[in-house]
Tab-separated table of C-alpha atoms in Angstrom:
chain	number	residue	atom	x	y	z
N	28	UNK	CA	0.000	0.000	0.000
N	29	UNK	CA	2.944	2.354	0.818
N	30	UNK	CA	4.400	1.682	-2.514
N	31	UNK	CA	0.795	2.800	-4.327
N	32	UNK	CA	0.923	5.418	-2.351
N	33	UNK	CA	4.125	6.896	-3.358
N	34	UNK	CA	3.412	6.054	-7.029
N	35	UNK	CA	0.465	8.172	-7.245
N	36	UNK	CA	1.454	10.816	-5.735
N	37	UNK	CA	4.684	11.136	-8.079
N	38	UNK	CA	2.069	10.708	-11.001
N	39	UNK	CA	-0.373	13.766	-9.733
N	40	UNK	CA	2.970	15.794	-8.623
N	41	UNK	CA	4.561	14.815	-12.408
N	42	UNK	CA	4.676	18.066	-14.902
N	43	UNK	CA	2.507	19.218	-17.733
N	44	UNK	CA	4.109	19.150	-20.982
N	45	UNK	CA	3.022	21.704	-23.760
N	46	UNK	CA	3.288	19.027	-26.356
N	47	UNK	CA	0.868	16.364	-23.733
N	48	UNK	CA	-2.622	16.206	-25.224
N	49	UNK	CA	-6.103	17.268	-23.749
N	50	UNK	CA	-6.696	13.107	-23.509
N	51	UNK	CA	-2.614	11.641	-22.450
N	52	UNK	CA	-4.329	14.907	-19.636
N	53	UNK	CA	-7.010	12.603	-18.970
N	54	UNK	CA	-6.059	9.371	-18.572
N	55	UNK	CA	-3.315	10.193	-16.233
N	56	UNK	CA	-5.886	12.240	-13.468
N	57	UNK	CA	-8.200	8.750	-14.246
N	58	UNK	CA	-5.076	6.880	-13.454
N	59	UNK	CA	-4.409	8.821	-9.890
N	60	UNK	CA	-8.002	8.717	-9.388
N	61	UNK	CA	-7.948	4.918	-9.833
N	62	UNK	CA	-4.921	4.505	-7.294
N	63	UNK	CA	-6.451	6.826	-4.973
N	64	UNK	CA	-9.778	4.383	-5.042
N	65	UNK	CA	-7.804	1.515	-4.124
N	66	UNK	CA	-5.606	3.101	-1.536
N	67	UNK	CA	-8.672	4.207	0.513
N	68	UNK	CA	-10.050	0.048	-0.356
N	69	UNK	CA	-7.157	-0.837	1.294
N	70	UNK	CA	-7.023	1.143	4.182
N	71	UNK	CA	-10.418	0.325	5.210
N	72	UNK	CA	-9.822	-3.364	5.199
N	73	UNK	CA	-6.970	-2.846	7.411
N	74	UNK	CA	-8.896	-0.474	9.981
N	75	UNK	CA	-12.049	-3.019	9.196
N	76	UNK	CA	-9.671	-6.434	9.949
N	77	UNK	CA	-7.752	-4.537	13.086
N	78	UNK	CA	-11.281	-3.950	14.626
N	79	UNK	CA	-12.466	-7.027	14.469
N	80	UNK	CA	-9.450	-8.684	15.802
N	81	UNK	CA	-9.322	-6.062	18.522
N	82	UNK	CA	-13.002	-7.309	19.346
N	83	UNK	CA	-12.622	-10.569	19.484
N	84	UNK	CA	-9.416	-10.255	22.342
N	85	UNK	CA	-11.732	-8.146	24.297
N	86	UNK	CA	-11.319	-9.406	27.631
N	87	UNK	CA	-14.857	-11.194	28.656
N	88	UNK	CA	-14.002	-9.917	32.057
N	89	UNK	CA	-14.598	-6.185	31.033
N	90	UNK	CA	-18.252	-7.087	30.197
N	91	UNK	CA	-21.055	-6.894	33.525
N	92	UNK	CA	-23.009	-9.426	32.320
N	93	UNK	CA	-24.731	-9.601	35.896
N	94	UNK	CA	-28.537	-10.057	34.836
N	95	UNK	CA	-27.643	-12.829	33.683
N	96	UNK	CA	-26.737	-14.445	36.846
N	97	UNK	CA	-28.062	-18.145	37.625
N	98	UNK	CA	-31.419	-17.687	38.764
N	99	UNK	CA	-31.233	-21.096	40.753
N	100	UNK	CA	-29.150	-19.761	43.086
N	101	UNK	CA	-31.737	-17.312	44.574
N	102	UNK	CA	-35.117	-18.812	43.318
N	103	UNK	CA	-38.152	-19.091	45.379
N	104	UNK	CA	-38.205	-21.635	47.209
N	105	UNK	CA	-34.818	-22.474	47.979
N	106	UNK	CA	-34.082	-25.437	50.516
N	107	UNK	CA	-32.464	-23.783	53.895
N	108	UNK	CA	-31.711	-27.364	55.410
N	109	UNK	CA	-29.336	-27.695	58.520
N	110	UNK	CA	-26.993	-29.579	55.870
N	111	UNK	CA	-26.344	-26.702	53.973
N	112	UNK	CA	-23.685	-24.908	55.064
N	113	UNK	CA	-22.304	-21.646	53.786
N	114	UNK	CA	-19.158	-23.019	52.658
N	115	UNK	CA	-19.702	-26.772	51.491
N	116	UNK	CA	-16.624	-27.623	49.281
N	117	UNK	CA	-18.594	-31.042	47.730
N	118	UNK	CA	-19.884	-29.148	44.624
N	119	UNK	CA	-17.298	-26.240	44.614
N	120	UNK	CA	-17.647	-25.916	41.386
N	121	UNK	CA	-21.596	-25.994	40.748
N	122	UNK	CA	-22.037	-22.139	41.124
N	123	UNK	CA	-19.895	-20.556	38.144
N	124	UNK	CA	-20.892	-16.945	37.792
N	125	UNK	CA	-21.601	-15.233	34.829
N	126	UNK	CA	-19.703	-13.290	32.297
N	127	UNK	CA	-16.794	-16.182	32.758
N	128	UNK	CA	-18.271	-18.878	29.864
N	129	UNK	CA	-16.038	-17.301	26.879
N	130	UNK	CA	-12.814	-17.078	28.344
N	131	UNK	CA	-10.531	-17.576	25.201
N	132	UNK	CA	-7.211	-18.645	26.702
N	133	UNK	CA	-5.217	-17.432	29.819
N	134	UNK	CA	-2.468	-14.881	27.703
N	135	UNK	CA	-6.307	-12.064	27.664
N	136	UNK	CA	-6.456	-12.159	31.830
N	137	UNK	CA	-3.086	-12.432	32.944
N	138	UNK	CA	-3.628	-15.376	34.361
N	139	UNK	CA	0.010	-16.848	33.496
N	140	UNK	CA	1.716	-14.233	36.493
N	141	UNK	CA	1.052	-16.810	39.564
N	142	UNK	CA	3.034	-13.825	41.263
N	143	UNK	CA	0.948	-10.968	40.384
N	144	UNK	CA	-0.982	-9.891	43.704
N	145	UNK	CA	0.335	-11.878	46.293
N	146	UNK	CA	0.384	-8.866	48.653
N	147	UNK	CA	-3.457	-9.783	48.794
N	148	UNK	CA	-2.359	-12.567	50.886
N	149	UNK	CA	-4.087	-13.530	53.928
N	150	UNK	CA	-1.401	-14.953	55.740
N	151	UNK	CA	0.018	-12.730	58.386
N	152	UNK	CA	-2.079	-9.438	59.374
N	153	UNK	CA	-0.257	-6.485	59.847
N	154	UNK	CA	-3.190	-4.264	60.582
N	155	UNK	CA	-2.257	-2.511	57.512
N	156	UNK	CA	-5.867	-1.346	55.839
N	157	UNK	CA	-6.291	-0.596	51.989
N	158	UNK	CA	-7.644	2.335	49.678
N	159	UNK	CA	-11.120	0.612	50.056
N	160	UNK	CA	-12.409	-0.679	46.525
N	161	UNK	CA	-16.328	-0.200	47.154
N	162	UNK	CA	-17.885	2.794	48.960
N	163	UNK	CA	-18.214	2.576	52.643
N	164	UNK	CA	-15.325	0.247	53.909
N	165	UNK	CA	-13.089	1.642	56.618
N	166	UNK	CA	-12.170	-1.352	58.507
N	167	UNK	CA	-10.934	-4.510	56.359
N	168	UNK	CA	-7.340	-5.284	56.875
N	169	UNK	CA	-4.748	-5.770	54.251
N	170	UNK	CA	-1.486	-8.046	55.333
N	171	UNK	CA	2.420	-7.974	54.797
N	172	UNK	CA	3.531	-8.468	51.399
N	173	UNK	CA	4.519	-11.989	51.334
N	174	UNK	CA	7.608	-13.295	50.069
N	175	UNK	CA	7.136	-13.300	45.608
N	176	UNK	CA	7.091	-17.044	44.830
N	177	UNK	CA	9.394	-18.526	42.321
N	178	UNK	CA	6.825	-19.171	39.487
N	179	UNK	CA	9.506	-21.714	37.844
N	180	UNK	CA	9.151	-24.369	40.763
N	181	UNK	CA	5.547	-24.496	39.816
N	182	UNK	CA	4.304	-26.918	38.274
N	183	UNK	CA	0.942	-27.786	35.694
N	184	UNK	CA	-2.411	-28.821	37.687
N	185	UNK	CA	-3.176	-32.292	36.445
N	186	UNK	CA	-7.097	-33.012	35.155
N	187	UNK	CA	-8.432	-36.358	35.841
N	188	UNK	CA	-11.289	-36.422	34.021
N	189	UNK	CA	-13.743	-34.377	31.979
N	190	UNK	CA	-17.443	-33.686	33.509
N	191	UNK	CA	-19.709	-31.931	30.896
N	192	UNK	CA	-20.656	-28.635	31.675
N	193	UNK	CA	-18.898	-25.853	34.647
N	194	UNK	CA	-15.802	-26.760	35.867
N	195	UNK	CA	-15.692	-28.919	38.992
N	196	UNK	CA	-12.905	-29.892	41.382
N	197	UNK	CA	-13.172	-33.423	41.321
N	198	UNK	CA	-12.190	-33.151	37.459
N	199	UNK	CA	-8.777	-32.365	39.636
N	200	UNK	CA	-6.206	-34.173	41.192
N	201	UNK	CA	-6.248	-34.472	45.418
N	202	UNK	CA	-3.455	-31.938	45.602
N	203	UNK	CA	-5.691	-29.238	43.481
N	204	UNK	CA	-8.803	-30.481	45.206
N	205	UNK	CA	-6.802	-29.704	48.335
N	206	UNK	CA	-5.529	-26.021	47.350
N	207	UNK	CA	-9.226	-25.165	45.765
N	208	UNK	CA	-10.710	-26.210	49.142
N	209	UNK	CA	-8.386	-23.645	51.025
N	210	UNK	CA	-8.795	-20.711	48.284
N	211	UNK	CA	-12.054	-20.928	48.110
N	212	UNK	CA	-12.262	-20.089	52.361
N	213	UNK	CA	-10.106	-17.144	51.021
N	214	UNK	CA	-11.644	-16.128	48.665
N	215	UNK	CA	-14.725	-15.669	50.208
N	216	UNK	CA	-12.845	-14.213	53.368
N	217	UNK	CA	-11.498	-11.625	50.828
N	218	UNK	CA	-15.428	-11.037	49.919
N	219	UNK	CA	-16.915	-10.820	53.528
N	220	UNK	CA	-13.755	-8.209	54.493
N	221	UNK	CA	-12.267	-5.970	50.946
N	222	UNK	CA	-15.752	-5.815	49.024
N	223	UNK	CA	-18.932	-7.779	48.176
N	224	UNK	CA	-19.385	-7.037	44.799
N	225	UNK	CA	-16.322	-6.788	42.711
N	226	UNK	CA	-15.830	-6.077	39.091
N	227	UNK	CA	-14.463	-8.856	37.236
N	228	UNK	CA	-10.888	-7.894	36.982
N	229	UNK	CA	-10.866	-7.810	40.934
N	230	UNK	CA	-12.547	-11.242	40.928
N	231	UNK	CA	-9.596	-12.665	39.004
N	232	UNK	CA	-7.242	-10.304	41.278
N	233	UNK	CA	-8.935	-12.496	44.363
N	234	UNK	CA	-8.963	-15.250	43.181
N	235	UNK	CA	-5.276	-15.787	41.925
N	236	UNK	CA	-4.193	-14.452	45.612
N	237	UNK	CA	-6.327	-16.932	47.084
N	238	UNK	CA	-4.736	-19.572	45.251
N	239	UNK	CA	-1.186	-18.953	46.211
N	240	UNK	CA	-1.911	-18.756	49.540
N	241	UNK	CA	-4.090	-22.149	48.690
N	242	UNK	CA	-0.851	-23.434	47.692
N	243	UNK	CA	0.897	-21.931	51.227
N	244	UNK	CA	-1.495	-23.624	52.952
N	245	UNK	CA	-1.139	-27.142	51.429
N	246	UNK	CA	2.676	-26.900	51.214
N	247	UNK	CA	2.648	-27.683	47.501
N	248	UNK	CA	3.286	-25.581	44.312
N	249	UNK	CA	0.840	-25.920	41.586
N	250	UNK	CA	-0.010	-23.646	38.816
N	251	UNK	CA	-3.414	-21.978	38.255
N	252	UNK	CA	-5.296	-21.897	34.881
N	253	UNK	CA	-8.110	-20.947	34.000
N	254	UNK	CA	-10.437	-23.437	34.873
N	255	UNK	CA	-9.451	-23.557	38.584
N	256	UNK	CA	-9.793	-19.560	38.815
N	257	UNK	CA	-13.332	-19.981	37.110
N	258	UNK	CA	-14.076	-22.112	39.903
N	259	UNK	CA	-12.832	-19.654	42.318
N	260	UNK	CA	-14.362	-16.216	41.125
N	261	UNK	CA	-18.534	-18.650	41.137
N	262	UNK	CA	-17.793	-18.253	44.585
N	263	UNK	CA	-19.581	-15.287	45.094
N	264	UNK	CA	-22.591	-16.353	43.206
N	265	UNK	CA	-22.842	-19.333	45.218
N	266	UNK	CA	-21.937	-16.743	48.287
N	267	UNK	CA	-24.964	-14.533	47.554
N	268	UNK	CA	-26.930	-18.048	47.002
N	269	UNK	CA	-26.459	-18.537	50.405
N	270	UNK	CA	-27.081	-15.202	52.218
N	271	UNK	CA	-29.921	-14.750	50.643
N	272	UNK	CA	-31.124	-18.301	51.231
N	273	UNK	CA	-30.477	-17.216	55.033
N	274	UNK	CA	-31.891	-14.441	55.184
N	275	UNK	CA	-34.965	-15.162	53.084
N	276	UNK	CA	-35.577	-17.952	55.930
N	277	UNK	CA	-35.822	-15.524	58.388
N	278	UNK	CA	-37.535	-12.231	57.423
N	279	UNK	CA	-40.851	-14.003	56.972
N	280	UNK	CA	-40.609	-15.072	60.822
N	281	UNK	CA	-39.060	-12.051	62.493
N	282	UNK	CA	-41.130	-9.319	60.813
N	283	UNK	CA	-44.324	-11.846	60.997
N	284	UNK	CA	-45.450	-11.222	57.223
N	285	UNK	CA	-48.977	-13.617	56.552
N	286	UNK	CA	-49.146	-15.941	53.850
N	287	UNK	CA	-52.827	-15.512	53.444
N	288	UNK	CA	-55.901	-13.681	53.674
N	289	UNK	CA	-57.006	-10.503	51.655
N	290	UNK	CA	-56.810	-8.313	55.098
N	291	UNK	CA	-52.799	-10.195	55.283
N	292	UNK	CA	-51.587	-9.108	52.126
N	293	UNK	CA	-52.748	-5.200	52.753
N	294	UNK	CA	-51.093	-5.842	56.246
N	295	UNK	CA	-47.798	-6.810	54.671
N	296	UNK	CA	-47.516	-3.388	51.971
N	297	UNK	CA	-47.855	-1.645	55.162
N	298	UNK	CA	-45.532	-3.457	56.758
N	299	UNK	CA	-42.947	-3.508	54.667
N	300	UNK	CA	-43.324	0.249	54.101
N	301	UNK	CA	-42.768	0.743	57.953
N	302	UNK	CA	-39.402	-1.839	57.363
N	303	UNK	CA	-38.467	0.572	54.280
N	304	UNK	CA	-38.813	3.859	55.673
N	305	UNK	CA	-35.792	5.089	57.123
N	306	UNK	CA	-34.064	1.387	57.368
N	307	UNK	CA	-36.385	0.720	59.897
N	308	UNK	CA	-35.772	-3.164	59.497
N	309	UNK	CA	-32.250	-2.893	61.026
N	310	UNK	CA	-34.017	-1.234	64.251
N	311	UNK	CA	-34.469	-3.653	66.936
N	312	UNK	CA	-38.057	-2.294	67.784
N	313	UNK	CA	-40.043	0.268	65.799
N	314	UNK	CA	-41.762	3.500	67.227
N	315	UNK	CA	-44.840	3.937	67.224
N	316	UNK	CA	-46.783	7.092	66.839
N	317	UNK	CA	-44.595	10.195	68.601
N	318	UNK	CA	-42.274	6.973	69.501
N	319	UNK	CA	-38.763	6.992	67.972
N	320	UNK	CA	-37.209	3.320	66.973
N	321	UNK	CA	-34.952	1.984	68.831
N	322	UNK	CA	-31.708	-0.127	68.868
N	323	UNK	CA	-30.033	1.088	65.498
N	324	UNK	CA	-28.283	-1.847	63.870
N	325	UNK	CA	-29.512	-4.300	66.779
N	326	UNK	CA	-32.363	-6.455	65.150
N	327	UNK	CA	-31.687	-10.061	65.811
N	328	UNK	CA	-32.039	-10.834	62.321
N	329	UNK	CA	-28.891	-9.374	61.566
N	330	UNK	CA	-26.827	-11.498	64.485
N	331	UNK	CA	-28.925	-14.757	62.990
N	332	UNK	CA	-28.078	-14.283	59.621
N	333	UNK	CA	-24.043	-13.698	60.563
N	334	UNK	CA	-24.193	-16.797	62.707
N	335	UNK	CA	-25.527	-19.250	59.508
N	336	UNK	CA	-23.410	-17.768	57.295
N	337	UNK	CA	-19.430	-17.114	58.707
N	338	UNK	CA	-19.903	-19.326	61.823
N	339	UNK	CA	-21.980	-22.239	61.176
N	340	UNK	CA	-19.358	-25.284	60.861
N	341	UNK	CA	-17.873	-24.461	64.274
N	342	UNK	CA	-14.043	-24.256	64.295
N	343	UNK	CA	-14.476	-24.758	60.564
N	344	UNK	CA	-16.291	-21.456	60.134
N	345	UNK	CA	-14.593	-18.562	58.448
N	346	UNK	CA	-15.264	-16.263	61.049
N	347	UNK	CA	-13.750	-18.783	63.724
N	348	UNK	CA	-10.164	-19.480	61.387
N	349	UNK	CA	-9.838	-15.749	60.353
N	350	UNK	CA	-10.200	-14.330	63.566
N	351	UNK	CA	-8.277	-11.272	62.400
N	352	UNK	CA	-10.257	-10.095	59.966
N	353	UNK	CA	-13.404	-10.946	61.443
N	354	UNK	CA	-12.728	-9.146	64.749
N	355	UNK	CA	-14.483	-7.150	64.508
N	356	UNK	CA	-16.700	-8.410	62.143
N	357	UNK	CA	-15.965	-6.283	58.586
N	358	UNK	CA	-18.487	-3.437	57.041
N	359	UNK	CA	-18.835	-5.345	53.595
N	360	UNK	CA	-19.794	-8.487	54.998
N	361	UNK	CA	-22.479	-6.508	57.236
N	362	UNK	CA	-23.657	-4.367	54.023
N	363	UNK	CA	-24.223	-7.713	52.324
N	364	UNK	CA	-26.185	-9.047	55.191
N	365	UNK	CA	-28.236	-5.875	55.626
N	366	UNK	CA	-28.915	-6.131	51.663
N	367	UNK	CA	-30.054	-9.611	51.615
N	368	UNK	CA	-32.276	-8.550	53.790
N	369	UNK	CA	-33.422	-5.899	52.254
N	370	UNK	CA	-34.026	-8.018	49.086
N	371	UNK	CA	-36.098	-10.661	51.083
N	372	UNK	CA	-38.016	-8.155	52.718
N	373	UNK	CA	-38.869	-6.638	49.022
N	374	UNK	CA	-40.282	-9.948	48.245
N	375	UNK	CA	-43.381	-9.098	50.212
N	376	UNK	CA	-43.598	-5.762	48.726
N	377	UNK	CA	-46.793	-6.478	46.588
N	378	UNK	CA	-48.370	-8.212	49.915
N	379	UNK	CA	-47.631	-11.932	47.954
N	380	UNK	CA	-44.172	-13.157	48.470
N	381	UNK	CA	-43.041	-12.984	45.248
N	382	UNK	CA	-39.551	-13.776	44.140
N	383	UNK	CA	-37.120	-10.764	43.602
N	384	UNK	CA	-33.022	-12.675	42.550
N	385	UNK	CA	-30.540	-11.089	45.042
N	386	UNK	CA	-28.706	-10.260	41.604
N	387	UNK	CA	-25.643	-7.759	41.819
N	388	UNK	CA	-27.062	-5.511	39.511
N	389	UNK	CA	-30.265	-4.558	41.604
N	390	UNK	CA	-28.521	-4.529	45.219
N	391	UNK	CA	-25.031	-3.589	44.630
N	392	UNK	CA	-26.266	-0.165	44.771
N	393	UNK	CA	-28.495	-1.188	47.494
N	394	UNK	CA	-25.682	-2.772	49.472
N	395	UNK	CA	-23.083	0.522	48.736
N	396	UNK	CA	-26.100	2.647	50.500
N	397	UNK	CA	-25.792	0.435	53.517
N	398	UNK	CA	-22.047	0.891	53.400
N	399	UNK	CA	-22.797	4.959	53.022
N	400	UNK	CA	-25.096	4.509	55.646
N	401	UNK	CA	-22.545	2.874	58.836
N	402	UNK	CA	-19.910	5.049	57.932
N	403	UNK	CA	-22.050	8.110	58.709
N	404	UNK	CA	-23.417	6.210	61.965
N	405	UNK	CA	-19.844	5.709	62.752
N	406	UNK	CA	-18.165	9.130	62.245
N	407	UNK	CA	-21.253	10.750	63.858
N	408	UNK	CA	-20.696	8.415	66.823
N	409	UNK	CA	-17.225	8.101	66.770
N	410	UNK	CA	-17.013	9.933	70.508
N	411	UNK	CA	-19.062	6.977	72.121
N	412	UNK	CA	-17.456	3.498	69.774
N	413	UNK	CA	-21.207	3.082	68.588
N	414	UNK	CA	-20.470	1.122	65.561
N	415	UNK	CA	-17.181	-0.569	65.984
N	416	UNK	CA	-19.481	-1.989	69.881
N	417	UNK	CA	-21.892	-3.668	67.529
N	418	UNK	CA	-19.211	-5.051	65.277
N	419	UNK	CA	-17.307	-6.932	68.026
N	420	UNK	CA	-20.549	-7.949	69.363
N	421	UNK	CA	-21.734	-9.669	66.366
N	422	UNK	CA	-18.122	-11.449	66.466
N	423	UNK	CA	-18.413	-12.772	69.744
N	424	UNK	CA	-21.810	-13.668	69.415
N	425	UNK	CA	-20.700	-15.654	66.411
N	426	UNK	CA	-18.153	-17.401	68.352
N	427	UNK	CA	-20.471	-18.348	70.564
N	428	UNK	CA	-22.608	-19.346	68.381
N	429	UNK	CA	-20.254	-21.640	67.102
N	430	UNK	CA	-19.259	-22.949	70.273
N	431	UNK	CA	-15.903	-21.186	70.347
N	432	UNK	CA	-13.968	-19.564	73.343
N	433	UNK	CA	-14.095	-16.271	73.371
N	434	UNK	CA	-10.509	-14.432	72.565
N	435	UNK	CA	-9.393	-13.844	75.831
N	436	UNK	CA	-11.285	-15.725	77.736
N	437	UNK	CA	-9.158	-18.888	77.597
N	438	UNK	CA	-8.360	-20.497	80.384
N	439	UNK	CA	-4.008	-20.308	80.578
N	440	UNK	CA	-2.524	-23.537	79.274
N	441	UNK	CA	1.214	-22.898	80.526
N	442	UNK	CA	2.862	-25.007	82.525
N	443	UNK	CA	4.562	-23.405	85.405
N	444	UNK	CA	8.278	-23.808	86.513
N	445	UNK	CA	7.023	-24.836	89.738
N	446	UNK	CA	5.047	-27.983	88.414
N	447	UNK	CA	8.693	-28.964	86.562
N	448	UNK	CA	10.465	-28.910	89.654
N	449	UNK	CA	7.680	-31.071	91.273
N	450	UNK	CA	7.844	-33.678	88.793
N	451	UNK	CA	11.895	-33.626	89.623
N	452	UNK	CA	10.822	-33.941	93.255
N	453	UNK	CA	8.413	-36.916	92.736
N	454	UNK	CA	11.669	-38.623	90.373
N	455	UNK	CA	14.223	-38.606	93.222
N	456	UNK	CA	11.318	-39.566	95.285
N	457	UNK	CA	11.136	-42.910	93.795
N	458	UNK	CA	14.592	-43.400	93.498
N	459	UNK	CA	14.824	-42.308	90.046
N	460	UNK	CA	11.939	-44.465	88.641
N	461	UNK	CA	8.396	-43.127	87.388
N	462	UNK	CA	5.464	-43.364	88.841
N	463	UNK	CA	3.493	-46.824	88.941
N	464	UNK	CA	-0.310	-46.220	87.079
N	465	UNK	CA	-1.610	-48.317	89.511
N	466	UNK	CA	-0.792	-46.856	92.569
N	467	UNK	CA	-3.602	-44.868	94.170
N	468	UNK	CA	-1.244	-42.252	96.227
């Protein structure tokens, strides 16, 4: 194209001849109109072919394809059994969100640099607290920067078999089953405590961060790809799945909504209108009249729904094994209980429970007005500890709930010098023998 270019412009730059005819005249501006035509052919094929190829690398992770999330994860109806437990690693990968199907290889997301992030570790706390990604968050902790792994010494995940459909861990080897198991309670962690609802590129972020520490955890070194990160970032579908599932179970019973009757369903507008107005759901008991409500962020809902959700399994529960960023318990993780709320108490809005998907799109702005919301409580407060009193509380309520010791309430479990030189005592005392079992003194 250069090389047309240059030719026709030396043939319209050329000189005019006395002795050239009116038609040699012609046929050489017919000429340089003819090599202008296909120079501008050219040149839009190029811009045409560079645009498409530019479109197809487009990086599926810059699209929000959130309305398109799963709807079985928050469908009517969905079982709240005593087996399900927020963080069930059998069908870890069953909950894929969306906007992750068309992932073309791993060169478009940078999945390749196993050391990119690691300073999103959760290993270590330093009390160290990040520029906070999502509106609202003051107090989730970021750690030390660990140590940049040696992404040589890694080594390729090995698939045992192929299962149609989303990826699933048990397509893995243990050792990856092993790591996913221990990224996913990270990854989620790094939900409840640096944001709830994260664009895609943070997802990914998360999720290769949880991994390495995954790896940390398990003692092994084992590359990512994109199938095990895909598994990772459906964690917060399924995540959502479940605090709405939890909450859903309990608005009906706490705020008393009817399930019938014509004088129940007119009861219900009203009442949720009362829950609406001025957050009055999160009060724990609503005026009345000249009345003001009272117990701002105390409802028992909110303590219930923390307790089935980030300390349910015990000593297994997130909010038991990350003690230090769930002491106090985090402001994103509280936003996202208040909004699943919300969203089950918007069910009844019509007087009918009727099924409204806890979908990121609807309640991440719901969810960032909650965040608004507690850090205005808290900086108006600040003087009395208003906020950050409620936040401990629902962490040691969840500990208890979980049948945990409270931190410093432990009994001591040192052994004093004293009972050392008593055992040498009771030694010499028996002539340099042990104790006999079976005597009774």
């Amino acid at each position: 194209m250069v090389i047309c270019m240059t030719f026709a412009n030396r043939l319209a730059r050329a000189p005019c001849h006395q002795s050239e005819s009116l038609s040699d005249l012609t046929v050489r501006v017919s000429v340089h109109k003819i090599f202008v035509l296909i120079i501008v052919g050219l040149g839009t094929r190029d811009e045409d072919e560079n645009f498409e190829h530019s479109a197809r690398h487009t990086s599926p992770y810059i699209q929000d394809d959130d309305d398109d999330e799963p709807e079985g994860d928050f469908g009517y109806g969905t079982p709240n059994k005593d087996t399900d437990r927020a963080y069930n690693y059998n069908n870890i990968g069953d909950d894929i969100g969306p906007g992750l199907e068309d992932i073309e290889d791993d060169a478009d997301l940078g999945l390749e640099d196993v050391e990119d992030d690691a300073d999103l570790g959760l290993e270590g706390d330093d009390d160290g607290r990040p520029d906070s990604p999502q509106a609202g968050q003051k107090r989730p902790r970021r750690d030390s920067d660990p140590a940049q792994p040696d992404i040589s010494k890694y080594r390729k995940a090995i698939k045992v078999k192929n299962s149609k459909g989303k990826p699933k861990a048990d397509d893995w080897e243990q050792e990856v089953q092993d790591i996913l198991a221990e990224a996913i309670l990270r990854y989620e962690t790094r939900l409840a405590t640096l944001g709830f609802f994260p664009d895609h590129m943070q997802e990914v972020t998360w999720a290769k961060a949880a991994w390495l520490d995954g790896c940390r955890e398990c003692g092994v070194k084992i590359h990512h790809n994109t199938e095990l990160i895909k598994i990772l970032t459906g964690r917060g579908t399924h995540l959502r799945g479940v605090i709405k599932t939890k909450a859903r179970a309990l608005v009906e019973s706490t705020y008393r909504f009817e399930v019938s009757g014509d004088d129940a369903v007119e009861e219900n507008r009203k009442k949720v209108e009362r829950l609406k107005d001025g957050f009055g759901f999160v009060y724990h008991k609503l005026g009345n009249g000249d009345q003001p409500n009272k117990g701002l962020y105390e409802n028992s809902i909110i303590q219930r729904v923390v307790n089935q959700v980030w300390f349910a399994q015990r000593q297994l529960s997130p909010g038991i094994q990350f003690t230090e960023h769930f002491s106090p318990f985090p402001d994103p993780a509280l936003g996202a209980t208040l909004a699943a709320i919300e969203n089950s108490i918007d069910e009844w809005g019509s007087g009918h429970k009727t099924d409204i998907h806890f979908t990121a799109v609807a309640y991440k702005p719901v969810y960032e007005e909650h965040l608004k919301m507690l850090d205005k409580f808290e900086e108006h407060t600040k003087e009395h500890g208003i906020l950050p009193k409620i936040l401990q509380r629902l962490h040691n309520n969840g500990r208890i709930f979980a049948k945990a010791d409270l931190l410093g309430n432990q009994r001591s479990r040192d052994l004093p010098t004293s009972a050392f030189d008593a055992a040498i005592r009771e030694f010499q005392n028996h002539d340099g023998n042990l104790s006999n079992p079976e005597d009774d003194d």
